[in-house]
Short mmCIF file of C-alpha atoms in Angstrom, two decimals:
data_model
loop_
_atom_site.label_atom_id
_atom_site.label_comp_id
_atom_site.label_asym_id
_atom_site.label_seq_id
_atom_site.Cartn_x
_atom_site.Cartn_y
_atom_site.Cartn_z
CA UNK X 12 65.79 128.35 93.85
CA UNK X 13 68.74 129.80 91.83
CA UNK X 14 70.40 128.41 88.94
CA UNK X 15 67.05 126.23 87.75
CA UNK X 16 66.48 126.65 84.06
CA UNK X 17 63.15 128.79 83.36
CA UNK X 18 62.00 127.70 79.78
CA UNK X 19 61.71 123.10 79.30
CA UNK X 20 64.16 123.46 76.47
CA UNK X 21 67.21 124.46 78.48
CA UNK X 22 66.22 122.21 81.09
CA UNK X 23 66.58 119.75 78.68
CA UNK X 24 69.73 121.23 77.84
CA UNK X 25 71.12 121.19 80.86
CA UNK X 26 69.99 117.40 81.14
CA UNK X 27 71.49 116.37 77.68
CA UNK X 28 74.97 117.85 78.40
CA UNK X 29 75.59 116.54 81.59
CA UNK X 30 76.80 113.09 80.41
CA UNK X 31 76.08 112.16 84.57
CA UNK X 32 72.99 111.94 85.25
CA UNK X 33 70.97 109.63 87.60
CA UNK X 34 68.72 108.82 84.22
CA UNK X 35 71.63 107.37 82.46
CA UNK X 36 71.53 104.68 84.80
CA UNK X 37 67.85 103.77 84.48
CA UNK X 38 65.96 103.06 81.45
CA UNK X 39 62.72 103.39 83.17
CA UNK X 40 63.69 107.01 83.81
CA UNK X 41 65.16 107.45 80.26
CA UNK X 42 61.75 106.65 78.69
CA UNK X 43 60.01 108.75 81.26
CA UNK X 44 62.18 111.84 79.86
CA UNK X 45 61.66 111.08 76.38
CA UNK X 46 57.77 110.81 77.50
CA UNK X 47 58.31 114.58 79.10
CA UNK X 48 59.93 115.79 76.25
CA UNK X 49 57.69 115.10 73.99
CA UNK X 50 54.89 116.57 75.71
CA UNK X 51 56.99 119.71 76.57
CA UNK X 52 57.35 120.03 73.20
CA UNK X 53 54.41 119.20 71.48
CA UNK X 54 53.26 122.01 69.02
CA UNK X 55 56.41 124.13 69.34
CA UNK X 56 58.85 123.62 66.94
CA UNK X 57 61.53 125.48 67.86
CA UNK X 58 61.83 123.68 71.31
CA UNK X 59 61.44 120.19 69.38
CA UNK X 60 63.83 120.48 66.95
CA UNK X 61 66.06 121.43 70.57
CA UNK X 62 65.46 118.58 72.17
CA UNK X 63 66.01 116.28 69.53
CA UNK X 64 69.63 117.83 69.36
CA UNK X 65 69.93 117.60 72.97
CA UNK X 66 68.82 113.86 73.41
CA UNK X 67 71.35 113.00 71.01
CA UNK X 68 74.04 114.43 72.42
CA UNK X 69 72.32 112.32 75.47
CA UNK X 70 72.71 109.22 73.59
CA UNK X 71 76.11 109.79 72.50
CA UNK X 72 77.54 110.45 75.81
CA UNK X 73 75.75 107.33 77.01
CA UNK X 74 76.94 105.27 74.70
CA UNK X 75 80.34 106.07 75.03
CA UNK X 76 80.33 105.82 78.50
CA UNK X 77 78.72 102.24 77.83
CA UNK X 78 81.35 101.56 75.52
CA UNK X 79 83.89 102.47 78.35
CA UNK X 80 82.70 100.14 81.00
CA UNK X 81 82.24 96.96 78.18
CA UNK X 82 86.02 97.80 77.88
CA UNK X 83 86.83 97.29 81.61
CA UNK X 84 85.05 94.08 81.50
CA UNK X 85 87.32 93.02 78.18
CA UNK X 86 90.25 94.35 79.39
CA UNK X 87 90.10 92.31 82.45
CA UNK X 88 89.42 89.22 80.30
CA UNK X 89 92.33 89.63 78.42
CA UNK X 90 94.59 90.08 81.26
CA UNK X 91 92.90 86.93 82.64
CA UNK X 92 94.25 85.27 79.51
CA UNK X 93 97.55 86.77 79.75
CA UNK X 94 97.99 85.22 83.19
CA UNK X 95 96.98 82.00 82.19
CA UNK X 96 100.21 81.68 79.54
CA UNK X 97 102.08 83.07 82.61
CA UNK X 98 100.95 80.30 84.55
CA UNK X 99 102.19 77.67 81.74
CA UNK X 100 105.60 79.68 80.88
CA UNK X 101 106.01 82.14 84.08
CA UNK X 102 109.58 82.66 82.44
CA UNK X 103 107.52 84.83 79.70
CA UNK X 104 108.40 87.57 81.99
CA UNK X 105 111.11 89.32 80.48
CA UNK X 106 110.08 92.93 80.30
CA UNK X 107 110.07 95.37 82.89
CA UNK X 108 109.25 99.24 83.19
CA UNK X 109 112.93 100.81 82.42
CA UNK X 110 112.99 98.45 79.65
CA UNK X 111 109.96 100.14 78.20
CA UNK X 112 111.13 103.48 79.38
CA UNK X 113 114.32 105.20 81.70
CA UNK X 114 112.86 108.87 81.86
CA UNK X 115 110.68 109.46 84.73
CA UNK X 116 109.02 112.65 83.36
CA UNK X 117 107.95 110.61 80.65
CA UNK X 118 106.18 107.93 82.89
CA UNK X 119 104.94 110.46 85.21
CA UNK X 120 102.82 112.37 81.99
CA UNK X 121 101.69 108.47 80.97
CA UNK X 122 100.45 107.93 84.59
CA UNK X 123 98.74 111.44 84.29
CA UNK X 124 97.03 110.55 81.00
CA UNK X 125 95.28 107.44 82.51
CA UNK X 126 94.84 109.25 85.74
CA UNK X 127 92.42 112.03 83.99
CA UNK X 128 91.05 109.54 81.61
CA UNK X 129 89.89 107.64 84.90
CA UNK X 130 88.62 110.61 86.37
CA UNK X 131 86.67 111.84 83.51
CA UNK X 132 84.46 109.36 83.71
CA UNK X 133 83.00 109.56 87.17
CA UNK X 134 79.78 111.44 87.67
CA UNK X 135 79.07 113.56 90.91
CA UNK X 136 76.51 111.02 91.59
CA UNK X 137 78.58 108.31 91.76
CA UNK X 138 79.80 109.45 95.45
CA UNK X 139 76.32 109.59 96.71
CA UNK X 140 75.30 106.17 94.76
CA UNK X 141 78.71 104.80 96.12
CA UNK X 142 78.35 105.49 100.40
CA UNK X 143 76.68 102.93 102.58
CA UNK X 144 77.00 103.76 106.57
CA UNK X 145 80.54 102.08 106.79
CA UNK X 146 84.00 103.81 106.42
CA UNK X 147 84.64 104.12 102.47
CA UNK X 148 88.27 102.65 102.84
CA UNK X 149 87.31 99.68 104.12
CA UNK X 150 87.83 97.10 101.22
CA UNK X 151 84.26 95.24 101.76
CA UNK X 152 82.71 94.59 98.79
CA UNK X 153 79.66 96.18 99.89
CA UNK X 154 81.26 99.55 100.07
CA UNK X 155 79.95 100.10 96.41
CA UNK X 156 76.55 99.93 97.72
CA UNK X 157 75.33 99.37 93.64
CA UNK X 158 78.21 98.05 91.68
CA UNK X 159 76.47 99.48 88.25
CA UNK X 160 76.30 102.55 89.98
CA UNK X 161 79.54 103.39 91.36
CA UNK X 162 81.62 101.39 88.97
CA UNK X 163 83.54 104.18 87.38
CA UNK X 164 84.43 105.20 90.49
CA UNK X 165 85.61 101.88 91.99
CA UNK X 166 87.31 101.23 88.35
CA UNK X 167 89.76 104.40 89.65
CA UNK X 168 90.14 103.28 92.94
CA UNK X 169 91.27 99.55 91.27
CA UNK X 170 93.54 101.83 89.74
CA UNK X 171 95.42 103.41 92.47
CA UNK X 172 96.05 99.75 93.87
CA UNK X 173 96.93 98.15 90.26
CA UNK X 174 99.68 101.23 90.54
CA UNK X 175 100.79 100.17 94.17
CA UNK X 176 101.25 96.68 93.25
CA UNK X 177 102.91 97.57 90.22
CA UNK X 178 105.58 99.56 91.87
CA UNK X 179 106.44 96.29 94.13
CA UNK X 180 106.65 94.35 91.47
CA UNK X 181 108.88 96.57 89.28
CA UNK X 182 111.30 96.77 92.68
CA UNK X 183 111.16 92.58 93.63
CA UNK X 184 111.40 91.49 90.55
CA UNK X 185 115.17 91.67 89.75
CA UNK X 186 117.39 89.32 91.28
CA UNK X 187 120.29 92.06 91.90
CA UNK X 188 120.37 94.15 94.62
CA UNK X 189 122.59 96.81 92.58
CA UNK X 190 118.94 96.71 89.66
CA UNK X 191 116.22 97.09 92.93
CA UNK X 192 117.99 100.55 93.69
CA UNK X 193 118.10 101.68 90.58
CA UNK X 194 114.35 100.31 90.13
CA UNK X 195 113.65 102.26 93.51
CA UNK X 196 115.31 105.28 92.45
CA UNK X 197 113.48 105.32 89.23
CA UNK X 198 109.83 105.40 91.10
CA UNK X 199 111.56 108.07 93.35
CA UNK X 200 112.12 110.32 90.29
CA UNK X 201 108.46 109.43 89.06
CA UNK X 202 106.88 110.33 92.11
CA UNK X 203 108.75 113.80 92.28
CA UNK X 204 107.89 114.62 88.34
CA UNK X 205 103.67 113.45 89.22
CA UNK X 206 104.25 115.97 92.22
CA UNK X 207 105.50 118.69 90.18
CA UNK X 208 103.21 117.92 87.49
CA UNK X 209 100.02 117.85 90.24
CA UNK X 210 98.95 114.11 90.14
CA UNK X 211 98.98 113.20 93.62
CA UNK X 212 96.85 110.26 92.92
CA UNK X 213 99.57 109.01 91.07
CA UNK X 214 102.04 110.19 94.00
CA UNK X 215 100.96 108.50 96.72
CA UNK X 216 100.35 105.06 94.87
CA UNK X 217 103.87 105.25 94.43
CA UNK X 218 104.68 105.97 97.56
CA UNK X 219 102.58 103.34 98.90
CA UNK X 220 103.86 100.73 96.66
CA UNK X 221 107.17 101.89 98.16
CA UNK X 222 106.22 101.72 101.63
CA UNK X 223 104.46 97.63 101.33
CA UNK X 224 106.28 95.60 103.67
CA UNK X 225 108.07 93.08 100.92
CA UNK X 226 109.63 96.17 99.49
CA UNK X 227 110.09 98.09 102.93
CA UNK X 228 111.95 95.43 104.42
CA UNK X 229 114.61 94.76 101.78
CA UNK X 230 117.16 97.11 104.04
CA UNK X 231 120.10 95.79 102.11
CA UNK X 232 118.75 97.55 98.89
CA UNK X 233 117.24 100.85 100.89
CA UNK X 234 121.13 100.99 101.95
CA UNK X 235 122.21 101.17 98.23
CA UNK X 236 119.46 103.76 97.15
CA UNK X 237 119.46 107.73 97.58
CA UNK X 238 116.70 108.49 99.87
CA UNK X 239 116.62 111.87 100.58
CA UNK X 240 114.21 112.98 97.44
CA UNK X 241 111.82 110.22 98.93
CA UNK X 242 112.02 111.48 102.27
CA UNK X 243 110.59 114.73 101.16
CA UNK X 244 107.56 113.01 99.10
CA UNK X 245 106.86 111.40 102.10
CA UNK X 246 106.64 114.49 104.54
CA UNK X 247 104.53 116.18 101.79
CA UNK X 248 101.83 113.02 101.45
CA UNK X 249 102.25 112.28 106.06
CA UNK X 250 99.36 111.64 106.99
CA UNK X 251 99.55 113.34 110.41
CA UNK X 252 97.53 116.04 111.10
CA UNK X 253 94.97 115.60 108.84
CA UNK X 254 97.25 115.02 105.78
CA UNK X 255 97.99 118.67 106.26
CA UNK X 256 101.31 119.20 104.03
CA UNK X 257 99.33 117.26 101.83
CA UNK X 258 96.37 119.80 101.80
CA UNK X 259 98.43 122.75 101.59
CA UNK X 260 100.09 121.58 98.55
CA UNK X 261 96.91 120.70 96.74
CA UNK X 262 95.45 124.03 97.79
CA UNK X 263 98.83 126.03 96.05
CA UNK X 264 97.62 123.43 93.42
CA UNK X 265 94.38 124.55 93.00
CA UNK X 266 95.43 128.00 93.08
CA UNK X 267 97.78 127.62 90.15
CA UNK X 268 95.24 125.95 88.10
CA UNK X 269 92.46 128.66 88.84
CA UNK X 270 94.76 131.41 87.57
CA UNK X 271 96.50 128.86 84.23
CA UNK X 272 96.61 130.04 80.95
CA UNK X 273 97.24 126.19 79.61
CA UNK X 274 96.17 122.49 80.57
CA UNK X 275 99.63 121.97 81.85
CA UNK X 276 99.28 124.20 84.68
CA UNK X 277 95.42 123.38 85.21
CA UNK X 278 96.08 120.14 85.99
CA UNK X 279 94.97 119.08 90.11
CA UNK X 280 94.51 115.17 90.33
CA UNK X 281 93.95 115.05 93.89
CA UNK X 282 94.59 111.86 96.32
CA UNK X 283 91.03 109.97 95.25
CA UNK X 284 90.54 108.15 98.71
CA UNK X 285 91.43 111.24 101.03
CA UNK X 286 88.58 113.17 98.55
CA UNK X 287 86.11 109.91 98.78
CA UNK X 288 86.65 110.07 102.84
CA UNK X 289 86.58 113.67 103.36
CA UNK X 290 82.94 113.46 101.54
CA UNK X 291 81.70 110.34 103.22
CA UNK X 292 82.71 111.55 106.57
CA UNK X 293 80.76 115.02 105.55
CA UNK X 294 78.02 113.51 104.54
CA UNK X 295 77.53 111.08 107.97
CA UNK X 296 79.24 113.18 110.58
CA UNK X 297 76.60 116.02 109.66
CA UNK X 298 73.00 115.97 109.68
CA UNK X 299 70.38 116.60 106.71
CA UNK X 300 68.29 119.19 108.54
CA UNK X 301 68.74 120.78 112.04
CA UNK X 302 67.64 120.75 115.18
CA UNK X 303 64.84 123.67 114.53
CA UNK X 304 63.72 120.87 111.07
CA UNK X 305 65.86 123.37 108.27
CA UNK X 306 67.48 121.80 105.99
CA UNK X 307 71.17 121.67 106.63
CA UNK X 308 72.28 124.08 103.84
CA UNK X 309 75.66 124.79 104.82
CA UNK X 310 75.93 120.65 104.70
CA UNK X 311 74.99 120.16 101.39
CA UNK X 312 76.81 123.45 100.02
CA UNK X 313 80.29 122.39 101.54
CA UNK X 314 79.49 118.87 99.76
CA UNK X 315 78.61 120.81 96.85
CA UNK X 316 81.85 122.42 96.89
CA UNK X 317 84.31 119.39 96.95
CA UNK X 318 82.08 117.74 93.80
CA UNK X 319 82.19 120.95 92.49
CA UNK X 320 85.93 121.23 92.71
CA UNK X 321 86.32 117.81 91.36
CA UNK X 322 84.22 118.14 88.09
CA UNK X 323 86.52 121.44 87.45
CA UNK X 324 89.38 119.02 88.03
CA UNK X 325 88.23 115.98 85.83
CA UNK X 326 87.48 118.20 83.00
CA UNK X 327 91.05 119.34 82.32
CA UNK X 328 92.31 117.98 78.52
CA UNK X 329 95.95 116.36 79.41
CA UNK X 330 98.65 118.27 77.49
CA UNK X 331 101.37 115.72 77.51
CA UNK X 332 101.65 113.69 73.97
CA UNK X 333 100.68 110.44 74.75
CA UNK X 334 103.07 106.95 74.58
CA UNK X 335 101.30 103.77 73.44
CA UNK X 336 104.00 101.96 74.58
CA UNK X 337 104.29 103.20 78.03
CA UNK X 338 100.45 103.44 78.50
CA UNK X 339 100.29 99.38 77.24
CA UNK X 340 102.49 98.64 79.90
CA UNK X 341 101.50 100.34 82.95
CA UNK X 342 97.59 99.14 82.50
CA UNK X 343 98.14 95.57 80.98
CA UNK X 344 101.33 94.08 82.69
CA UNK X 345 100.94 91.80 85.35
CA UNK X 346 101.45 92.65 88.95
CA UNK X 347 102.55 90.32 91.72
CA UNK X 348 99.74 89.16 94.19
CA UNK X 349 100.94 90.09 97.84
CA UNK X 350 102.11 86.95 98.89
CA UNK X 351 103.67 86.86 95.61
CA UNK X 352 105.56 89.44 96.52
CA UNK X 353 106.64 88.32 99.55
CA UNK X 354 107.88 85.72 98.33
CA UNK X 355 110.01 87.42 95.55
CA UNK X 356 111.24 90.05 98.60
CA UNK X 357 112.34 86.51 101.16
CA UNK X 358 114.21 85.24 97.60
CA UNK X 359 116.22 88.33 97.07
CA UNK X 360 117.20 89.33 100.68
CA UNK X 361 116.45 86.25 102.90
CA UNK X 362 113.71 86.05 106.08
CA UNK X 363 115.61 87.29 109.10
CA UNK X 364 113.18 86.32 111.70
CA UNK X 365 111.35 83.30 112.57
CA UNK X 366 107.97 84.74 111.83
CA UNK X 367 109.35 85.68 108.25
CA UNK X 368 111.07 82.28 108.36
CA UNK X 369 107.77 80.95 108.72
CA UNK X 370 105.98 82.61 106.16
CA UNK X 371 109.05 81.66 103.34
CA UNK X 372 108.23 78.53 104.02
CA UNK X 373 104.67 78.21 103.73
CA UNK X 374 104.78 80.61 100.55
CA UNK X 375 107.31 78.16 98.66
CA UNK X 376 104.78 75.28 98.82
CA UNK X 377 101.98 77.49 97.47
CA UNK X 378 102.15 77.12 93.20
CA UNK X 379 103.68 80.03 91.47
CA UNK X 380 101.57 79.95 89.29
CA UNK X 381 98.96 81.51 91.60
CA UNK X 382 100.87 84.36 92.64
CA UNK X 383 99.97 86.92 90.34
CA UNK X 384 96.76 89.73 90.35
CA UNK X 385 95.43 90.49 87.13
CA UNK X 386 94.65 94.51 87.79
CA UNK X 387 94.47 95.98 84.21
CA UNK X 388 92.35 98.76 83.11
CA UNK X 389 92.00 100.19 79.94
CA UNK X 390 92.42 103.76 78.38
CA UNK X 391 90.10 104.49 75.84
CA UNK X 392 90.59 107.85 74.43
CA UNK X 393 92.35 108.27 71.30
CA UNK X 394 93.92 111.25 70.48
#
C-alpha cells in the first residue's frame, strides 16, 4: 500500500494532525491509541517525546471542535429565547438586512465567511458516517444515520435552508410592493457577487429562497424588479442535464483556484447537496468488489477524489475582513416558518385562486406567534 507511514511516530503524526478522525468520536478508541502509543514508544525517547506533541495537538483540535458543536446547541437556545419575546411583542421586528447593510459584495464575503467556517469543520468521514440506503435529500430524520456523527455536516446543510428561508423573509416582510423589488434586487446582486466570488452554496440558497412559492407568486412585485441578472444565475445553477452549466462553472472554478496565488482566488464552495448526492449515489449505484471478488478500486478512488477535492476546498483561509454586524444578522435573525410566509406573501398581494383563498384563510386562524423557525448557527472563529 502507498502513502502508509513506515516508522509508529509519523503514523501518529499523521493521526494527531488530522483533526477528523473516526477516534475523535469514540473514547473507547481514544484510550486504545493512547494504550498503542505508549507501547510504541516505550524505551525510545525520541518517538515519546513525538507523540506527546502529537496527542496534544490531538486534544486541541478535539476540543475545539467540541467547543464548536456546544456552540450550535447554545446558539439554538438563544434563538429559542429570542423567539419567545417575538411571540410576546412580534412588533420587535424592526430590522431588516439593507438596514444592516445596502452593498451586496459586502454580504456576499459575510455569507462566504460562514460558508467556509461551516465547511471547515466537516471531516471526510462524516459522508460515510452520514449515508443510510435512502436518497440523502430526503429530509427524514434518519438520513443522519448517527446524529453525533454527522452533525457538522447536517449543521451546514441547516445552513443552506436557514439562508433560503432568510431570503423569503427579507422579500415578504415589507408591506410595499415598491421595498420587495428593491429587497429582490438586492439578493439578485448578492447572488451574482457569491458567483463571482465562487460560493455556490451560498448561490443557490439564494436562488432557492427566490424561487419558494410565497415569494414566486407575488407577480405584481416580479413586474417591478429587473430580472434579467437573475435569469442568468438561474441558467448557470438549471438543474437539467445533470446540473451541467452548473458543473462547468465549478470546474473553471476549480481550475482558477489550483493555479491562485491568494485565498481570494482559491476559494471553490461548491453546491453541498449536489456534492452529498453525487457521493451517495457513487457509493450505492457501484459495488464494493466485482464480479471476479476484487475490490472495486476505481470505486473507492473516484470517491476518494470528490473528498479529496473537498478537504482542498474547506481548507482555504477566507480573505475578506470580516463584519460582526452583518455576520450577527444573517445567523441569529429570525426567519419566517413556511406557512408564515405564506401568509405574509397572501397579505401583501392577495390569494387569487380558491385553493390560495383557502389556505389565507386557514393560515389567519393559526397564532402568529407560531409562525416563525428559529434556524441560527453560530460562527466561531475569531480573527
Amino acid at each position: 500500500l502507498t502513502g502508509v507511514s513506515s516508522s509508529p511516530g509519523q503514523y501518529a503524526s499523521d493521526a494527531a494532525t488530522d483533526g477528523h478522525t473516526v477516534l475523535m468520536w469514540n473514547e473507547r478508541m481514544m484510550r486504545s491509541l493512547k494504550e498503542l502509543t505508549h507501547r510504541l514508544t516505550s524505551g525510545d525517547e525520541l518517538y515519546r517525546k513525538a507523540v506527546h506533541q502529537m496527542t496534544q495537538v490531538l486534544i486541541r483540535k478535539l476540543t475545539n471542535l467540541s467547543q464548536y458543536e456546544e456552540a450550535l446547541v447554545k446558539i439554538k437556545a438563544t434563538a429559542t429565547d429570542r423567539l419567545t419575546v417575538l411571540k410576546a411583542k412580534p412588533q420587535a421586528i424592526q430590522r431588516d438586512m439593507l438596514s444592516i447593510c445596502n452593498d451586496p459584495f459586502t454580504v456576499a464575503q459575510q455569507l462566504t465567511h460562514i460558508e467556509l467556517e461551516r465547511l471547515s469543520y466537516i471531516g471526510p468521514e462524516e459522508f460515510i458516517q452520514a449515508f443510510e440506503k435512502k436518497d440523502p435529500l430526503d429530509n427524514e430524520k434518519s438520513y443522519f444515520s448517527d446524529h453525533k456523527k454527522a452533525s457538522n455536516l447536517e449543521a451546514y446543510v441547516e445552513w443552506f435552508n436557514r439562508l433560503s428561508f432568510m431570503v423569503a423573509t427579507e422579500i415578504c416582510m415589507p408591506v410595499k410592493k415598491k421595498q420587495r423589488a428593491r429587497v429582490i434586487e438586492f439578493f439578485i446582486d448578492v447572488a451574482r457577487e457569491c458567483f463571482n466570488i465562487g460560493n455556490f452554496n451560498s448561490l443557490m440558497a439564494i436562488i432557492s429562497g427566490m424561487n419558494m412559492s410565497p415569494v414566486s407568486r407575488l407577480r405584481k412585485t416580479w413586474s417591478k424588479v429587473k430580472t434579467a441578472k437573475f435569469d442568468i444565475l438561474e441558467h448557470q445553477m438549471d438543474p437539467s442535464s445533470n446540473f451541467y452549466n452548473y458543473r462547468t462553472a465549478l470546474r473553471g472554478a476549480t481550475q482558477r483556484s489550483r493555479t491562485a496565488n491568494s485565498n481570494r482566488e482559491k476559494i471553490v464552495i461548491p453546491f453541498f447537496s449536489l456534492l452529498i448526492k453525487d457521493i451517495y449515489f457513487l457509493n450505492e449505484g457501484c459495488s464494493n468488489k466485482m464480479q471476479n471478488g476484487h475490490v472495486n478500486f476505481e470505486k473507492f478512488w473516484e470517491m476518494a477524489k470528490q473528498v479529496g477535492e473537498f478537504m482542498v476546498w474547506k481548507k482555504v483561509e477566507c480573505p475578506f475582513e470580516k463584519d460582526r454586524k452583518i455576520l450577527q444578522y444573517l445567523l441569529t435573525a429570525p426567519v419566517f416558518s413556511e406557512d408564515a410566509l405564506y401568509l405574509a406573501s397572501y397579505e401583501s398581494e392577495g390569494p387569487e385562486n380558491h385553493t390560495e383563498k383557502d389556505r389565507w384563510k386557514s393560515l389567519r386562524c393559526v397564532p402568529e406567534s407560531q409562525g416563525w423557525w428559529g434556524g441560527g448557527v453560530p460562527l466561531l472563529h475569531s480573527s
